[in-house]
Coordinates of C-alpha atoms (C1' of nucleotides) in Angstrom, one line a residue:
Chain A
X9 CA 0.0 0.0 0.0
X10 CA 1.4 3.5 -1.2
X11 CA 0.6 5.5 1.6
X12 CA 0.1 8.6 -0.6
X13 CA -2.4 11.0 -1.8
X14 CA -3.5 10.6 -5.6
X15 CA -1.7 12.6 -8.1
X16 CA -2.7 16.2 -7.9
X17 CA -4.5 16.6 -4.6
X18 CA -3.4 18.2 -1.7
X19 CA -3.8 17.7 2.4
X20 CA -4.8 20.7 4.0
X21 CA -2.3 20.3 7.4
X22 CA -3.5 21.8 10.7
X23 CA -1.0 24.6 9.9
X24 CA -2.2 25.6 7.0
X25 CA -6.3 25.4 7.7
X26 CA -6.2 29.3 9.5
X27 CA -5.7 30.6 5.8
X28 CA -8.5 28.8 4.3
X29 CA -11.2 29.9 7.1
X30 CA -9.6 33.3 6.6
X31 CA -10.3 33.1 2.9
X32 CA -13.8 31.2 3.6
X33 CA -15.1 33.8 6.3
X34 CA -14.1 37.1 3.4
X35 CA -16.1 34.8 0.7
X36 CA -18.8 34.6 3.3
X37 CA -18.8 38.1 3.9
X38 CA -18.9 39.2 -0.1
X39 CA -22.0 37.2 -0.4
X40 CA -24.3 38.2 2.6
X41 CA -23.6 41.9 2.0
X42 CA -24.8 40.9 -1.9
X43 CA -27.5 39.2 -1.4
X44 CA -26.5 35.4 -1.9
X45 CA -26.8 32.5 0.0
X46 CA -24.7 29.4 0.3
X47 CA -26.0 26.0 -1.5
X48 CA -24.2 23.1 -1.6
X49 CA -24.7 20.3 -4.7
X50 CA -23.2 17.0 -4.7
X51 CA -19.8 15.9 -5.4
X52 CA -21.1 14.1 -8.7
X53 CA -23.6 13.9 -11.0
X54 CA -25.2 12.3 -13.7
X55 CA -22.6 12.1 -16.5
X56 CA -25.4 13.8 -19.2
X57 CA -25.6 16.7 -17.3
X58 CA -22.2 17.7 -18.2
X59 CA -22.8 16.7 -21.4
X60 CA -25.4 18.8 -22.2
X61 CA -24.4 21.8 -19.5
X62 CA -20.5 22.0 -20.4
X63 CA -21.1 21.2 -23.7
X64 CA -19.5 17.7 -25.3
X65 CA -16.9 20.1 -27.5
X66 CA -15.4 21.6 -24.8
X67 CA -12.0 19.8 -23.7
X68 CA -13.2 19.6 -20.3
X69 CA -15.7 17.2 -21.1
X70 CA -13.7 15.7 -23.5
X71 CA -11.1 14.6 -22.1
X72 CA -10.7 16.0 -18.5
X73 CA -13.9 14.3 -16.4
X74 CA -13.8 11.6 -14.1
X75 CA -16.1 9.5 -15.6
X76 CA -17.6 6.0 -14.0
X77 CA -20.1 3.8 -13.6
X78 CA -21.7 3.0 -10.3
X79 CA -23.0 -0.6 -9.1
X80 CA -26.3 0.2 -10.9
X81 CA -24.7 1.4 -13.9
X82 CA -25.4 4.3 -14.2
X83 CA -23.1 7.1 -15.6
X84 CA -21.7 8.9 -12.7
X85 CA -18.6 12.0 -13.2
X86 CA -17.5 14.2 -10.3
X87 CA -18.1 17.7 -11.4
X88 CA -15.4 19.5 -13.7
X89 CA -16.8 23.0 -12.0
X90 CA -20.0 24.8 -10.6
X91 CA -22.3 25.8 -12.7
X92 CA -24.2 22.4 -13.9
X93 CA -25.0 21.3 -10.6
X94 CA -26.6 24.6 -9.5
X95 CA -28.5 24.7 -12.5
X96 CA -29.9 21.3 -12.4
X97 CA -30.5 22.1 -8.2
X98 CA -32.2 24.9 -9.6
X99 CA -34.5 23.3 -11.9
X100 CA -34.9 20.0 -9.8
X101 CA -36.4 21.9 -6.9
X102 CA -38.2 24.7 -8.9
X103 CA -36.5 27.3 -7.3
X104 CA -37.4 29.7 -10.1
X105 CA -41.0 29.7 -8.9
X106 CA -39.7 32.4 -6.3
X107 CA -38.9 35.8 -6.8
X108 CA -36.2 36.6 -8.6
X109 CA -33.4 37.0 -9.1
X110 CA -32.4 33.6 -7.2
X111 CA -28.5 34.4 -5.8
X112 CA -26.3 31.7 -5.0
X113 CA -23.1 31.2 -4.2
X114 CA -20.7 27.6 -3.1
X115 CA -17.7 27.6 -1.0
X116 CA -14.9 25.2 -1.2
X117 CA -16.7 23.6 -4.1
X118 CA -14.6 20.0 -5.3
X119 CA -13.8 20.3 -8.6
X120 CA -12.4 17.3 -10.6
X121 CA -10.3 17.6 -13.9
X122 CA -8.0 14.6 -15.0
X123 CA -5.4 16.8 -16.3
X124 CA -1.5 16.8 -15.4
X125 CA -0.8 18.5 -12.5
X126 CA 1.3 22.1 -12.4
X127 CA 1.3 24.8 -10.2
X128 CA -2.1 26.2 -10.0
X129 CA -3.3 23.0 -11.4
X130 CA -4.7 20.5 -9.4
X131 CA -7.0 17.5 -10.3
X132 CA -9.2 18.0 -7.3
X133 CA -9.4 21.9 -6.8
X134 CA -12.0 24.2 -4.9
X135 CA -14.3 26.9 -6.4
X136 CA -16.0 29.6 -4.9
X137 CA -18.8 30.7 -7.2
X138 CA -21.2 32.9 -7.8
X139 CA -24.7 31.9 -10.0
X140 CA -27.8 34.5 -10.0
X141 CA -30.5 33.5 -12.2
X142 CA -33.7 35.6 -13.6
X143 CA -32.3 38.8 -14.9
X144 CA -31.0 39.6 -17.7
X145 CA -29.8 43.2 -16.6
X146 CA -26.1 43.9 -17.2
X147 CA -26.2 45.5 -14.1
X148 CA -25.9 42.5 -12.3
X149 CA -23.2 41.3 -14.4
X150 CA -21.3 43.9 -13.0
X151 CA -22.7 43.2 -9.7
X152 CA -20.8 40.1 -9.5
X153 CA -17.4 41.6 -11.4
X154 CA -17.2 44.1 -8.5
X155 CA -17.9 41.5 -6.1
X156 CA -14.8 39.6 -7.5
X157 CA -12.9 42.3 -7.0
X158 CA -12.9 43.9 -4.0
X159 CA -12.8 40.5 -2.4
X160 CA -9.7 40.4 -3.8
X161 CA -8.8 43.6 -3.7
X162 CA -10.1 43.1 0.5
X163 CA -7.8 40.4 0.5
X164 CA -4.8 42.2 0.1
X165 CA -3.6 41.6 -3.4
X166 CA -2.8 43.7 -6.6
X167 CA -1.3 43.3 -10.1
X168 CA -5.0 42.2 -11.0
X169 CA -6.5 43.0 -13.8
X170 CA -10.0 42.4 -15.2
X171 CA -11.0 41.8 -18.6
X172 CA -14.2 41.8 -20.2
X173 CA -15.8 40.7 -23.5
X174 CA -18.7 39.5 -25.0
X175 CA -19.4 37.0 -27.1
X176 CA -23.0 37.5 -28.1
X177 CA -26.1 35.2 -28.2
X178 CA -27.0 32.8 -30.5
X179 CA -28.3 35.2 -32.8
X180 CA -25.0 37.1 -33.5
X181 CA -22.6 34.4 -33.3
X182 CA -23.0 32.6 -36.5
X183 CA -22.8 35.5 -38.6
X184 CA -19.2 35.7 -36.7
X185 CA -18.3 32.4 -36.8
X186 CA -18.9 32.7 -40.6
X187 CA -16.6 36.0 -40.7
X188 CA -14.0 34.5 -38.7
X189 CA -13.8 31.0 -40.9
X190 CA -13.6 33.2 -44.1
X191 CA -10.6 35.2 -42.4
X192 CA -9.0 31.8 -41.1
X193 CA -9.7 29.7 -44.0
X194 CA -6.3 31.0 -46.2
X195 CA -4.0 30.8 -43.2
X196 CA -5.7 27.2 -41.8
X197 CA -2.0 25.6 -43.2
X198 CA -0.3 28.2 -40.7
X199 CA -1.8 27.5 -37.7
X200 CA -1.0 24.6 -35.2
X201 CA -2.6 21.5 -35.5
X202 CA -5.1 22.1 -32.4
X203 CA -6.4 25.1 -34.1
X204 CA -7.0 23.5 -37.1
X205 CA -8.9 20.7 -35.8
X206 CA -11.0 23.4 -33.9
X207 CA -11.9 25.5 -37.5
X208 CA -14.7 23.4 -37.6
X209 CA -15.8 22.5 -34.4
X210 CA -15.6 26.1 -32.0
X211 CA -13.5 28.4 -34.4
X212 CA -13.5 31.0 -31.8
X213 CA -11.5 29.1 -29.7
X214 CA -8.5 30.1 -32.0
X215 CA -8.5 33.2 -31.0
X216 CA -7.3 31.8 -27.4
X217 CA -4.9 29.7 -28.8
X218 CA -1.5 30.3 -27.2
X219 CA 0.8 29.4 -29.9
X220 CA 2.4 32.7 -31.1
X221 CA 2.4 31.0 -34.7
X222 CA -1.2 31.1 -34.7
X223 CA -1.2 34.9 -33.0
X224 CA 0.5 35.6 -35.9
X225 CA -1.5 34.7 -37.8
X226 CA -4.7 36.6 -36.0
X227 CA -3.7 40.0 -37.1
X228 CA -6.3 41.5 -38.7
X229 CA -8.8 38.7 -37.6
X230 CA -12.5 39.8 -37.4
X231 CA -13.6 40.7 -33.7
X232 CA -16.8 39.5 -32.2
X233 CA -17.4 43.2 -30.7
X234 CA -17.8 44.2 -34.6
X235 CA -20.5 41.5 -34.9
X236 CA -22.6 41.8 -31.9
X237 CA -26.5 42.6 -32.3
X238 CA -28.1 45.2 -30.7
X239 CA -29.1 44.3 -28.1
X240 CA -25.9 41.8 -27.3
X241 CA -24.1 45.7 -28.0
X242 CA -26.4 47.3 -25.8
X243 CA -26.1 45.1 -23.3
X244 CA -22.1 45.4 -23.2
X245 CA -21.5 48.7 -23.3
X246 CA -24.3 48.9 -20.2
X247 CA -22.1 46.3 -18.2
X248 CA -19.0 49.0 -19.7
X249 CA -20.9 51.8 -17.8
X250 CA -22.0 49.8 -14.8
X251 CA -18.7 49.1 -13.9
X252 CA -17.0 52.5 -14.7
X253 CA -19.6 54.0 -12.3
X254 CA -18.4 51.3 -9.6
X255 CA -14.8 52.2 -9.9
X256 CA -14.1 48.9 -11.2
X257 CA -10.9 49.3 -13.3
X258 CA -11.3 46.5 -16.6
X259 CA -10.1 45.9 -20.0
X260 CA -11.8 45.1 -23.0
X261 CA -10.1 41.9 -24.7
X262 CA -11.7 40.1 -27.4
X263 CA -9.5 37.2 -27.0
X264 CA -11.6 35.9 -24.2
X265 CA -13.5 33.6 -25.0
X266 CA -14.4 31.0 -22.6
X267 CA -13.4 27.1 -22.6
X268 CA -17.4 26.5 -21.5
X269 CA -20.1 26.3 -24.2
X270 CA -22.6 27.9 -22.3
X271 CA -21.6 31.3 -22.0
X272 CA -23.3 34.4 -24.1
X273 CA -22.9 38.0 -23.9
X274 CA -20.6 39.1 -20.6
X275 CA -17.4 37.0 -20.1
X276 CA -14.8 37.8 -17.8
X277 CA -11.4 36.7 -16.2
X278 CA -9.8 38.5 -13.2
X279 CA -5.8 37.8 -13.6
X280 CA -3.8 38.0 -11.4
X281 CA 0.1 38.9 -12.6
X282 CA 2.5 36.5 -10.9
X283 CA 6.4 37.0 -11.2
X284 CA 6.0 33.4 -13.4
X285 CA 3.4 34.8 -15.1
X286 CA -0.4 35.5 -15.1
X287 CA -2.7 33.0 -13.6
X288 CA -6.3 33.6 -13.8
X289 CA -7.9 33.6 -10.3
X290 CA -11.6 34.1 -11.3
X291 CA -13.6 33.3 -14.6
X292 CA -16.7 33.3 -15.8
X293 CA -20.3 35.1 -17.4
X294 CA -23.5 35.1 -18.7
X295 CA -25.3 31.9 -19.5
X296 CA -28.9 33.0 -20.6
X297 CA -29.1 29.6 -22.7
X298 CA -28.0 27.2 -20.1
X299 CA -30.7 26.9 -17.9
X300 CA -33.4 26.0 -20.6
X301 CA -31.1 24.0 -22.5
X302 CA -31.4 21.6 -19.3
X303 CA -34.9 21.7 -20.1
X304 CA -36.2 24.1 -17.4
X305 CA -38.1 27.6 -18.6
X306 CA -36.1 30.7 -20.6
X307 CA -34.1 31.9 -17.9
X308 CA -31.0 34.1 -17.9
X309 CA -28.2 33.5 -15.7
X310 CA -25.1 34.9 -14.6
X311 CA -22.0 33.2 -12.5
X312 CA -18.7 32.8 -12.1
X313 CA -15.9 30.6 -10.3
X314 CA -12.8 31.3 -8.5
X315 CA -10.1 29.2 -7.9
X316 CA -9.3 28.9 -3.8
X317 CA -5.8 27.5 -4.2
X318 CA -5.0 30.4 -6.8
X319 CA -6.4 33.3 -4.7
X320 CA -4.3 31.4 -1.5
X321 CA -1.4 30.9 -3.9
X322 CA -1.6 34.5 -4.9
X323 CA -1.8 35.9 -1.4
X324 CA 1.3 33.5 -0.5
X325 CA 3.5 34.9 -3.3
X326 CA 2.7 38.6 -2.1
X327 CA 2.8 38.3 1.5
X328 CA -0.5 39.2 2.5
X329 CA -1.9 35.9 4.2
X330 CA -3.0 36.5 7.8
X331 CA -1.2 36.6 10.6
X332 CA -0.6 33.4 12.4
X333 CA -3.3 33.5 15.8
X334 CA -2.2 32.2 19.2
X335 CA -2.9 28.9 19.9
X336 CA -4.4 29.4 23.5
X337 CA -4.9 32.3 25.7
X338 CA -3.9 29.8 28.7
X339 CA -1.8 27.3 29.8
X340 CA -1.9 25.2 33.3
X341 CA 1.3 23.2 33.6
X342 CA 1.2 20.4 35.7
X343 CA 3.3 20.1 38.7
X344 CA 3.2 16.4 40.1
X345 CA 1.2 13.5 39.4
X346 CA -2.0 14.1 41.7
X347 CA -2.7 17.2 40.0
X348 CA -2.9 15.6 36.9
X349 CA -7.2 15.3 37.2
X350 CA -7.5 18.5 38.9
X351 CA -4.9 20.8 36.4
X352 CA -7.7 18.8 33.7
X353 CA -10.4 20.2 36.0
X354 CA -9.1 24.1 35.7
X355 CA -8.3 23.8 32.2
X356 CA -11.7 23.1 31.3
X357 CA -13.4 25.5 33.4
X358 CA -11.1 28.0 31.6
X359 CA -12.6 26.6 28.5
X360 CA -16.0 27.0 29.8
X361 CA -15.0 30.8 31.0
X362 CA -15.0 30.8 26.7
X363 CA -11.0 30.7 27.0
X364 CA -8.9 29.0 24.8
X365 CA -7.1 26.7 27.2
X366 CA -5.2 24.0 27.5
X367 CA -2.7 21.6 29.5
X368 CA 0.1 18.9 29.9
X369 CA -0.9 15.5 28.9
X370 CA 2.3 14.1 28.0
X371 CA 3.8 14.3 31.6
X372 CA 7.0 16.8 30.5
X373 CA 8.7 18.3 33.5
X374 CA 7.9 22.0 34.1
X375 CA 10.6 23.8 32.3
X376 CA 9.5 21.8 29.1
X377 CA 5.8 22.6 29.3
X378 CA 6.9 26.2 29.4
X379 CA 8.6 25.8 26.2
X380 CA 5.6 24.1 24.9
X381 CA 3.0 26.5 25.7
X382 CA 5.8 29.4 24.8
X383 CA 5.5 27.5 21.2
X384 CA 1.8 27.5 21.2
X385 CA 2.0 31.5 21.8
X386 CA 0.3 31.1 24.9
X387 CA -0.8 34.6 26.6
X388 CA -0.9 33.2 30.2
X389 CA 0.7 30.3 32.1
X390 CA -0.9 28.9 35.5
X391 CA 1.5 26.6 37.6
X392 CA -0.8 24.0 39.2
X393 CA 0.7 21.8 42.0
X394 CA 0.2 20.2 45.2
X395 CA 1.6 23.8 46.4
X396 CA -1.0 25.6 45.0
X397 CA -3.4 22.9 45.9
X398 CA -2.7 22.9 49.4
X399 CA -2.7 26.9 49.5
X400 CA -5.9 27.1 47.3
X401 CA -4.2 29.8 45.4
X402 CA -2.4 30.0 41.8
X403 CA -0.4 32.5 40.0
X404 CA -1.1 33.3 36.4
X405 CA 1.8 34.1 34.8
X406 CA 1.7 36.9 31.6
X407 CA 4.1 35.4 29.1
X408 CA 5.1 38.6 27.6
X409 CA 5.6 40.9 30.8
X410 CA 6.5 38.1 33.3
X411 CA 4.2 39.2 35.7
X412 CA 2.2 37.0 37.9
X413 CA -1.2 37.6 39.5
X414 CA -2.3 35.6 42.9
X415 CA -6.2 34.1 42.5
X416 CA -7.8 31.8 44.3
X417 CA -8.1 28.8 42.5
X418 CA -11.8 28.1 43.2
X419 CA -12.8 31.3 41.9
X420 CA -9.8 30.9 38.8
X421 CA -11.4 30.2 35.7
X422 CA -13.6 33.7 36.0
X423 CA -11.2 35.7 37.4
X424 CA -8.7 34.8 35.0
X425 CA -11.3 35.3 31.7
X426 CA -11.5 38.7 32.9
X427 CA -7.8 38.9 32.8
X428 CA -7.8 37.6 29.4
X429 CA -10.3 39.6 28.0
X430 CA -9.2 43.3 29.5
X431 CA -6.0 42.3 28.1
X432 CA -7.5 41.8 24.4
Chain O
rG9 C1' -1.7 13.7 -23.8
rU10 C1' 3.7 16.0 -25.3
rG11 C1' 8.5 17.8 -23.5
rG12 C1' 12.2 19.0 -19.5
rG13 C1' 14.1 19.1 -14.2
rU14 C1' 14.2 16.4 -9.5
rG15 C1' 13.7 11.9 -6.0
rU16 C1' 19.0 10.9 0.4
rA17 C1' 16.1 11.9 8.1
rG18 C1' 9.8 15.0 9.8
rU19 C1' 11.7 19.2 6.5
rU20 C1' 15.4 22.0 3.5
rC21 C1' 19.4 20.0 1.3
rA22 C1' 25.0 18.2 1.2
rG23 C1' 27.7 13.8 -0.3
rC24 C1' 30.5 9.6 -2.6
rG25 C1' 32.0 3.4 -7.5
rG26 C1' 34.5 1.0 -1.5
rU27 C1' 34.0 0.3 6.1
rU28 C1' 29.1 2.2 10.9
rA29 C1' 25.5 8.0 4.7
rG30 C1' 26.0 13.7 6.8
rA31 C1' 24.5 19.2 8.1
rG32 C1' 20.9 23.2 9.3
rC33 C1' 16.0 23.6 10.9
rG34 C1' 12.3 20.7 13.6
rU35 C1' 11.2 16.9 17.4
rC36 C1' 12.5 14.8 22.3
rA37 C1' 15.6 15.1 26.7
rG38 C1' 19.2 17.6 29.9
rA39 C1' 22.2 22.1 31.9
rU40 C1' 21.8 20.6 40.6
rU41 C1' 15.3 17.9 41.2
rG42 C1' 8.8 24.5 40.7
rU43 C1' 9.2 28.7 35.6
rG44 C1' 9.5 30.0 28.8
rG45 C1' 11.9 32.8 24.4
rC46 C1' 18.6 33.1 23.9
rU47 C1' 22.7 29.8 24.5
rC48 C1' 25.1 25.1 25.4
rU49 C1' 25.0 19.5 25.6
rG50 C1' 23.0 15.0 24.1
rA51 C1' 19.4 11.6 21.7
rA52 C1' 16.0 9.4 18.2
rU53 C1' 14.4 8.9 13.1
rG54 C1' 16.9 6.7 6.6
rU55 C1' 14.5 -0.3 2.6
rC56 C1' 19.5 6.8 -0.2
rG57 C1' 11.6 6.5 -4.7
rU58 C1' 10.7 1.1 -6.8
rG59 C1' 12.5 -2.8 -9.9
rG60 C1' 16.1 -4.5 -13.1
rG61 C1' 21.2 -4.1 -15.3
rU62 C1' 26.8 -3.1 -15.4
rU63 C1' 30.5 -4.2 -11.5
rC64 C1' 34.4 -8.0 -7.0
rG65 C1' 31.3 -4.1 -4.8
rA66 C1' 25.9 0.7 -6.5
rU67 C1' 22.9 5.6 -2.5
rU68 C1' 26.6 6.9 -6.5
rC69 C1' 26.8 4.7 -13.4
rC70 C1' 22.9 2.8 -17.1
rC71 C1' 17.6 1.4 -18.3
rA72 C1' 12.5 1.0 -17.0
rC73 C1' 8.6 2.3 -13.9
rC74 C1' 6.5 5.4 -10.2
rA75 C1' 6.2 10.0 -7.7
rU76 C1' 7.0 15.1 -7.7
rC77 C1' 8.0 20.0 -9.9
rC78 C1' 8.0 23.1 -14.4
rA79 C1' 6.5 24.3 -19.4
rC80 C1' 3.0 23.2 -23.5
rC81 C1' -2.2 22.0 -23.8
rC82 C1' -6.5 23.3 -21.1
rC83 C1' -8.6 26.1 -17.3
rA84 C1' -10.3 28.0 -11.7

RNA sequence: GUGGGUGUAGUUCAGCGGUUAGAGCGUCAGAUUGUGGCUCUGAAUGUCGUGGGUUCGAUUCCCACCAUCCACCCCA
């Protein structure tokens, strides 16, 4: 037995938890003052509605999915991201029979991608996520950009930049698509085999391709901003104003163009520049198609996801990651063997005082517990012993200023919160 | 899926074709038996990633596999 984690997870170690309820509690906090509320789907799904929700073209569902089948044979896959499973929650449950717009968000959502791992890369990731459903408004769209960033922007980090596009509705797009064929159709020898197996099937994601033969060749291409209809147009330069007026700063790029098959109208990325180059922390858009091509009603939607480990890895590389707290406010060190019950006795009246306390189990001689609880960053120390037990009273000692305080023990645990919490 | 780098103690890493494989940090213990941070002393922990091959002899050289990291691809 290999005692190791699959390829591409990660352990979250008791050191490294704090960050992650520091990044949770900020997510939180976006949301409530929004608007949304928490749901949480299951880890998996039924394989079609990937299918149908990601779109069967997209890579992700191509070639990325943990697929299976189950004991009853049925198709199972652990979800490849967000959106799908809120949607079909949504639908399932009929949540659009009340008022609208429904606003959700998920927290330290498991995502699963079979793909070889790299930093920022992991085959089981988290997402937090955004989905609001029932109005079309760009407003809202904009809504959820600014959310984005001032979390992040809360969270301490910079060299992020947000860019916007749209990629119209199915009404435009063809009419595009057909443009952009025409342009690519003489250069198709010049480009890299990927993008030449994707002239046909999703030409648009050319225009993402990485390969700087194929940028080459996309001077000059067509852009879907020259394509849009009116009302895709309208809509954009609405979201344009929307987030002018809300100070968020954004770009216009129409090279984004989304590795999901749902998206129309608004998509977005926020990047964030790292010294090895720029990782993008949140993505997503508008989905007005999604939720009936799951076979619920005509209902617009809006969403996106961001990656936890990226936003952590982001605020690791810039040094904004929260300060390490104190382990316990208190510490009783245990001076002899017969004290051993009663030292367990005062530590958890501290606890019930609503300190954070705690004790010697491991039966160390004094000077070492006072190392220990010094490692712990422990505010106060308490010497209990058959001294003190005899005497009926105890010194807390203050770590930082050495000074001790007499108390009677059987009065210690309230006497000493008060302590604790003038000292705050 | 393609390409490259790396696998030695809990961790970061030295090291060498030849006896019992090392260091810093960490852990544990002690520095006259009831008081921490600094300092000093000591201790424990290794199938040298796994399996083959070359060799009198491999942790060291070669091959394969596995893991890990990085880039491409893709994306959060």
């Amino acid at each position: 037995m290999q005692m190791q984690a699959p390829k591409g997870t990660l352990d979250i170690l008791p050191a490294l938890s704090p960050r992650w309820q520091y990044l949770e509690e900020h997510m939180r906090a976006a949301c409530a003052c929004c608007g949304y509320r928490e749901v949480r789907t299951p880890v998996f799904e039924h394989t079609e509605l990937f299918l149908r929700g990601v779109g069967d073209t997209t890579d992700v569902v191509q070639k990325e999915m943990y697929t299976f089948n189950d004991k009853g044979n049925r198709s199972i896959t652990l979800k490849p991201e967000g959106t799908a499973g809120v949607v079909r929650m949504l639908l399932e449950h009929s949540l659009y029979a009340e008022p609208m717009p429904i606003k959700a968000y998920y927290l330290n959502n498991p995502c699963f991608r079979y793909e070889k791992p790299q930093s920022g890369r992991m085959r089981e990731f988290h997402q937090f996520g955004l989905e609001a459903f029932g109005a079309a408004n760009a407003t809202l769209d904009a809504e959820q950009i600014a959310l984005a960033w001032e979390l992040l922007t809360k969270l301490g980090l910079s060299d992020l930049r947000v860019h916007i596009n749209s990629i119209g509705c199915p009404g435009c797009r063809p009419a595009f698509h057909a443009k952009l064929k025409d342009f690519l159709s003489q250069r198709l020898g010049n480009l890299c085999a990927t993008c030449n197996e994707r002239f046909e099937r999703n030409p648009m994601r050319i225009l993402d391709c990485k390969s700087p033969v194929c940028q080459e060749q996309l001077h000059g291409a067509p852009s879907i901003l020259d394509c849009l209809c009116d009302e895709c147009n309208t809509h954009f330069l609405d979201l344009q104003e929307a987030l002018g007026a809300l100070d968020v700063p954004f770009t216009i790029d129409d090279g984004i163009v989304r590795g999901l098959d749902y998206y129309t109208k608004t998509v977005f990325e926020i990047i964030y520049d790292a010294p090895t180059g720029p990782l993008t922390l949140t993505g997503g858009g508008r989905y007005d198609g999604l939720v009936e091509m799951l076979g619920g009603p005509a209902l617009a939607g809006v969403g996106f996801g961001m990656g936890m480990e990226r936003v952590l890895a982001a605020m690791e590389a810039q040094g904004v990651l929260p300060p390490v707290e104190p382990l316990v406010d208190v510490f009783v060190c245990v001076q002899g063997t017969p004290v051993r019950v009663p030292a367990l006795v005062l530590t958890t009246g501290l606890r019930r005082a609503g300190l954070r306390a705690d004790t010697d189990y491991v039966g160390r001689s004094l000077k070492a517990q006072f190392k220990y609880a010094d490692k712990c960053a422990a505010r106060y120390v308490v010497v209990l012993g058959e001294q003190e037990l005899e005497s009926g009273n105890i010194k807390l000692r203050n770590m930082a200023t050495r000074e001790e305080h007499e108390l009677p023990l059987a009065d210690a645990p309230r006497r000493i919160a008060d302590i604790v919490q003038a000292d705050k």
